[in-house]
Structures are given as C-alpha cells and as structure tokens.
Amino acid sequence: MASITIRNLEDDVKARLRLRAAEHQRSMEEEARIILRETVTDEKIGPRDLVKFIRERFAPLGGVELEIPPRSLEARVAGLLLSRQHVRDRHKRCF
C-alpha cells in the first residue's frame, strides 16, 4: 500500500475531519482514506451523472413516444388569466 503526507492542512479542515471520523467511529486516517476512495472512484453516481446514468440504464429498452393531446380552449384561457395575474402581482411588488 502507498502512503501520502498532506502538508499545510488548515486547522478547521483537520477539526472537521476529526469530528466526521468520530461520528463514523473511525480514526481520522481511515476517514481520510474513505473520503479519498469515494471521491476518485468512478462507480459513485453524483448529481451531475444522474441523468447520464438513467439514460444509459434504460437505453437498451428503447424509447417511448408520447402523444401530447391538444389543449382545450378552457385550458388556454385559464393559462392566459394566470399569466396576466402573475404580471400584475410582479408589477405591484415593484412599486
């Protein structure tokens, strides 16, 4: 196994690492190893990779085309009225 030395580590970072290690009932060294391992591994799915992961997972199943029904006249009128009310509310807040 390899080892590394981290120089010039801020005191608050070390204190937070100590607290995090204590919460997980580990040594600071073990906690640092786990943090590094999780950070550099490709297997972990982060928020930025979630969409990519979902697409890759379901791509073999094929896509689905959904038919979007036309909006009714009532829905269009309701949408127009809501957007007008929104504009009025924003105007009132500005003055």
Coordinates of N, CA and C in Angstrom, one line a residue:
M1 N 0.8 -1.2 0.0 CA 0.0 0.0 0.0 C 0.9 1.2 0.0
A2 N 0.4 2.3 -0.7 CA 1.1 3.5 -0.8 C 0.7 4.4 0.4
S3 N 1.5 5.4 0.7 CA 1.1 6.4 1.7 C 1.4 7.8 1.2
I4 N 0.7 8.8 1.7 CA 0.9 10.2 1.3 C 1.0 11.0 2.6
T5 N 1.6 12.2 2.4 CA 1.6 13.1 3.5 C 0.9 14.4 3.0
I6 N 0.0 15.0 3.8 CA -0.7 16.2 3.4 C -0.1 17.3 4.3
R7 N 0.5 18.3 3.6 CA 1.1 19.4 4.3 C 0.2 20.6 4.2
N8 N 0.4 21.5 5.2 CA -0.4 22.8 5.2 C -1.9 22.6 5.2
L9 N -2.4 21.6 5.9 CA -3.8 21.4 6.1 C -4.3 22.4 7.1
E10 N -5.4 23.1 6.7 CA -5.9 24.1 7.6 C -6.5 23.5 8.9
D11 N -6.3 24.2 10.0 CA -6.8 23.7 11.3 C -8.3 23.3 11.3
D12 N -9.1 24.2 10.7 CA -10.5 23.9 10.7 C -10.9 22.6 9.9
V13 N -10.1 22.4 8.8 CA -10.3 21.2 8.0 C -10.0 20.0 8.8
K14 N -8.9 20.0 9.5 CA -8.5 18.9 10.4 C -9.5 18.7 11.5
A15 N -10.0 19.7 12.1 CA -11.0 19.6 13.1 C -12.3 19.0 12.6
R16 N -12.7 19.4 11.4 CA -13.9 18.8 10.8 C -13.7 17.4 10.4
L17 N -12.5 17.0 10.0 CA -12.2 15.6 9.7 C -12.3 14.8 11.0
R18 N -11.7 15.3 12.0 CA -11.8 14.6 13.3 C -13.2 14.4 13.8
L19 N -14.1 15.4 13.7 CA -15.5 15.3 14.0 C -16.2 14.2 13.2
R20 N -15.9 14.3 11.9 CA -16.6 13.4 10.9 C -16.1 11.9 11.2
A21 N -14.8 11.8 11.5 CA -14.3 10.4 11.9 C -15.0 9.9 13.1
A22 N -15.1 10.8 14.1 CA -15.7 10.4 15.4 C -17.2 10.0 15.2
E23 N -17.9 10.7 14.3 CA -19.3 10.4 14.0 C -19.4 9.0 13.4
H24 N -18.5 8.6 12.6 CA -18.5 7.3 12.0 C -17.7 6.3 12.8
Q25 N -17.2 6.6 13.9 CA -16.5 5.8 14.8 C -15.2 5.2 14.1
R26 N -14.5 6.1 13.5 CA -13.3 5.7 12.7 C -12.1 6.6 13.1
S27 N -10.9 6.2 12.8 CA -9.8 7.1 13.0 C -9.8 8.1 11.9
M28 N -9.1 9.2 12.2 CA -9.0 10.3 11.1 C -8.4 9.7 9.9
E29 N -7.4 8.9 10.0 CA -6.7 8.3 8.9 C -7.6 7.5 8.0
E30 N -8.4 6.6 8.7 CA -9.4 5.8 8.0 C -10.5 6.6 7.3
E31 N -10.9 7.7 8.0 CA -11.9 8.6 7.4 C -11.4 9.3 6.2
A32 N -10.1 9.7 6.2 CA -9.5 10.4 5.1 C -9.4 9.4 3.9
R33 N -9.0 8.1 4.2 CA -8.9 7.1 3.1 C -10.3 6.9 2.5
I34 N -11.3 6.8 3.3 CA -12.6 6.6 2.7 C -13.1 7.8 1.9
I35 N -12.8 9.0 2.3 CA -13.2 10.2 1.6 C -12.5 10.2 0.2
L36 N -11.2 9.9 0.3 CA -10.4 9.9 -1.0 C -10.9 8.8 -1.9
R37 N -11.1 7.6 -1.4 CA -11.6 6.5 -2.2 C -12.9 6.8 -2.9
E38 N -13.9 7.3 -2.1 CA -15.2 7.7 -2.7 C -15.1 8.8 -3.7
T39 N -14.2 9.7 -3.5 CA -14.1 10.9 -4.4 C -13.5 10.5 -5.7
V40 N -12.5 9.6 -5.8 CA -11.8 9.3 -7.0 C -12.4 8.1 -7.7
T41 N -13.3 7.3 -7.1 CA -13.9 6.2 -7.8 C -14.9 6.6 -8.8
D42 N -15.0 5.9 -9.9 CA -15.9 6.2 -11.0 C -17.3 5.5 -10.7
E43 N -17.4 4.6 -9.8 CA -18.6 3.9 -9.5 C -19.6 4.8 -8.8
K44 N -19.2 5.8 -8.1 CA -20.1 6.6 -7.4 C -20.9 7.5 -8.3
I45 N -22.2 7.6 -8.2 CA -23.0 8.4 -9.0 C -23.3 9.7 -8.3
G46 N -22.8 10.8 -8.9 CA -23.0 12.1 -8.4 C -24.2 12.8 -9.0
P47 N -24.6 13.9 -8.5 CA -25.8 14.6 -9.1 C -25.6 15.0 -10.6
R48 N -24.4 15.3 -11.0 CA -24.1 15.6 -12.4 C -24.3 14.4 -13.3
D49 N -24.1 13.2 -12.8 CA -24.1 12.0 -13.6 C -25.4 11.3 -13.6
L50 N -26.4 11.7 -12.8 CA -27.6 11.0 -12.6 C -28.4 10.9 -13.9
V51 N -28.5 11.9 -14.7 CA -29.3 11.8 -16.0 C -28.6 10.9 -16.9
K52 N -27.3 11.0 -17.0 CA -26.5 10.1 -17.9 C -26.7 8.7 -17.4
F53 N -26.7 8.4 -16.1 CA -26.8 7.1 -15.6 C -28.2 6.5 -16.0
I54 N -29.2 7.3 -15.8 CA -30.6 6.9 -16.1 C -30.7 6.6 -17.6
R55 N -30.2 7.4 -18.5 CA -30.3 7.2 -19.9 C -29.6 5.9 -20.3
E56 N -28.4 5.7 -19.8 CA -27.6 4.5 -20.1 C -28.3 3.3 -19.6
R57 N -29.0 3.4 -18.5 CA -29.6 2.2 -17.8 C -30.9 1.8 -18.7
F58 N -31.6 2.7 -19.2 CA -32.9 2.4 -19.9 C -32.7 2.4 -21.4
A59 N -31.6 2.8 -22.0 CA -31.4 2.9 -23.4 C -31.7 1.5 -24.1
P60 N -31.2 0.4 -23.6 CA -31.5 -0.9 -24.2 C -33.0 -1.2 -24.4
L61 N -33.8 -0.6 -23.5 CA -35.2 -0.9 -23.6 C -35.9 -0.1 -24.7
G62 N -35.3 0.9 -25.3 CA -35.9 1.7 -26.3 C -36.6 2.9 -25.7
G63 N -37.0 3.8 -26.6 CA -37.7 5.0 -26.2 C -39.2 4.8 -26.3
V64 N -39.9 5.8 -25.8 CA -41.3 5.8 -25.8 C -41.7 7.1 -26.4
E65 N -42.6 7.1 -27.4 CA -43.2 8.3 -27.9 C -44.5 8.5 -27.3
L66 N -44.7 9.7 -26.7 CA -45.9 10.0 -26.0 C -46.7 11.0 -26.9
E67 N -48.0 10.8 -27.1 CA -48.8 11.7 -27.8 C -49.3 12.8 -26.8
I68 N -49.0 14.0 -27.2 CA -49.4 15.1 -26.3 C -50.7 15.6 -26.9
P69 N -51.8 15.5 -26.1 CA -53.1 16.0 -26.5 C -53.2 17.5 -26.7
P70 N -54.0 18.0 -27.6 CA -54.1 19.4 -27.8 C -54.8 20.0 -26.6
R71 N -54.4 21.2 -26.2 CA -55.0 21.9 -25.1 C -56.4 22.4 -25.5
S72 N -57.3 22.3 -24.5 CA -58.6 22.8 -24.8 C -58.7 24.3 -24.7
L73 N -59.7 24.9 -25.2 CA -59.9 26.3 -25.1 C -59.9 26.8 -23.6
E74 N -60.6 26.0 -22.8 CA -60.7 26.4 -21.4 C -59.3 26.4 -20.7
A75 N -58.4 25.5 -21.1 CA -57.1 25.4 -20.5 C -56.3 26.6 -21.0
R76 N -56.4 27.0 -22.3 CA -55.7 28.1 -22.8 C -56.1 29.4 -22.1
V77 N -57.4 29.6 -21.9 CA -58.0 30.8 -21.2 C -57.4 30.8 -19.8
A78 N -57.5 29.7 -19.1 CA -57.0 29.7 -17.7 C -55.5 30.0 -17.7
G79 N -54.7 29.5 -18.6 CA -53.3 29.8 -18.7 C -53.1 31.3 -18.9
L80 N -53.9 31.9 -19.8 CA -53.7 33.3 -20.1 C -54.1 34.2 -18.8
L81 N -55.2 33.8 -18.2 CA -55.6 34.5 -17.0 C -54.5 34.4 -15.9
L82 N -53.9 33.2 -15.7 CA -52.9 33.1 -14.7 C -51.7 33.9 -15.0
S83 N -51.3 33.9 -16.3 CA -50.1 34.7 -16.6 C -50.4 36.2 -16.5
R84 N -51.6 36.7 -16.7 CA -51.9 38.1 -16.5 C -51.8 38.4 -15.0
Q85 N -52.4 37.5 -14.2 CA -52.3 37.8 -12.7 C -50.9 37.8 -12.3
H86 N -50.0 36.9 -12.8 CA -48.6 36.9 -12.4 C -48.0 38.2 -12.7
V87 N -48.3 38.8 -13.9 CA -47.7 40.1 -14.3 C -48.1 41.2 -13.4
R88 N -49.4 41.2 -13.1 CA -50.0 42.2 -12.2 C -49.3 42.1 -10.8
D89 N -49.1 40.9 -10.3 CA -48.5 40.7 -8.9 C -47.1 41.2 -9.0
R90 N -46.3 40.9 -10.0 CA -45.0 41.4 -10.1 C -44.9 42.9 -10.2
H91 N -45.9 43.5 -10.9 CA -45.9 44.9 -11.1 C -46.2 45.6 -9.7
K92 N -47.1 45.0 -8.9 CA -47.4 45.6 -7.6 C -46.2 45.5 -6.7
R93 N -45.4 44.5 -6.8 CA -44.2 44.4 -5.9 C -43.1 45.4 -6.3
C94 N -43.1 45.8 -7.5 CA -42.1 46.8 -8.0 C -42.3 48.2 -7.5
F95 N -43.6 48.5 -7.2 CA -43.9 49.8 -6.8 C -44.5 49.9 -5.5

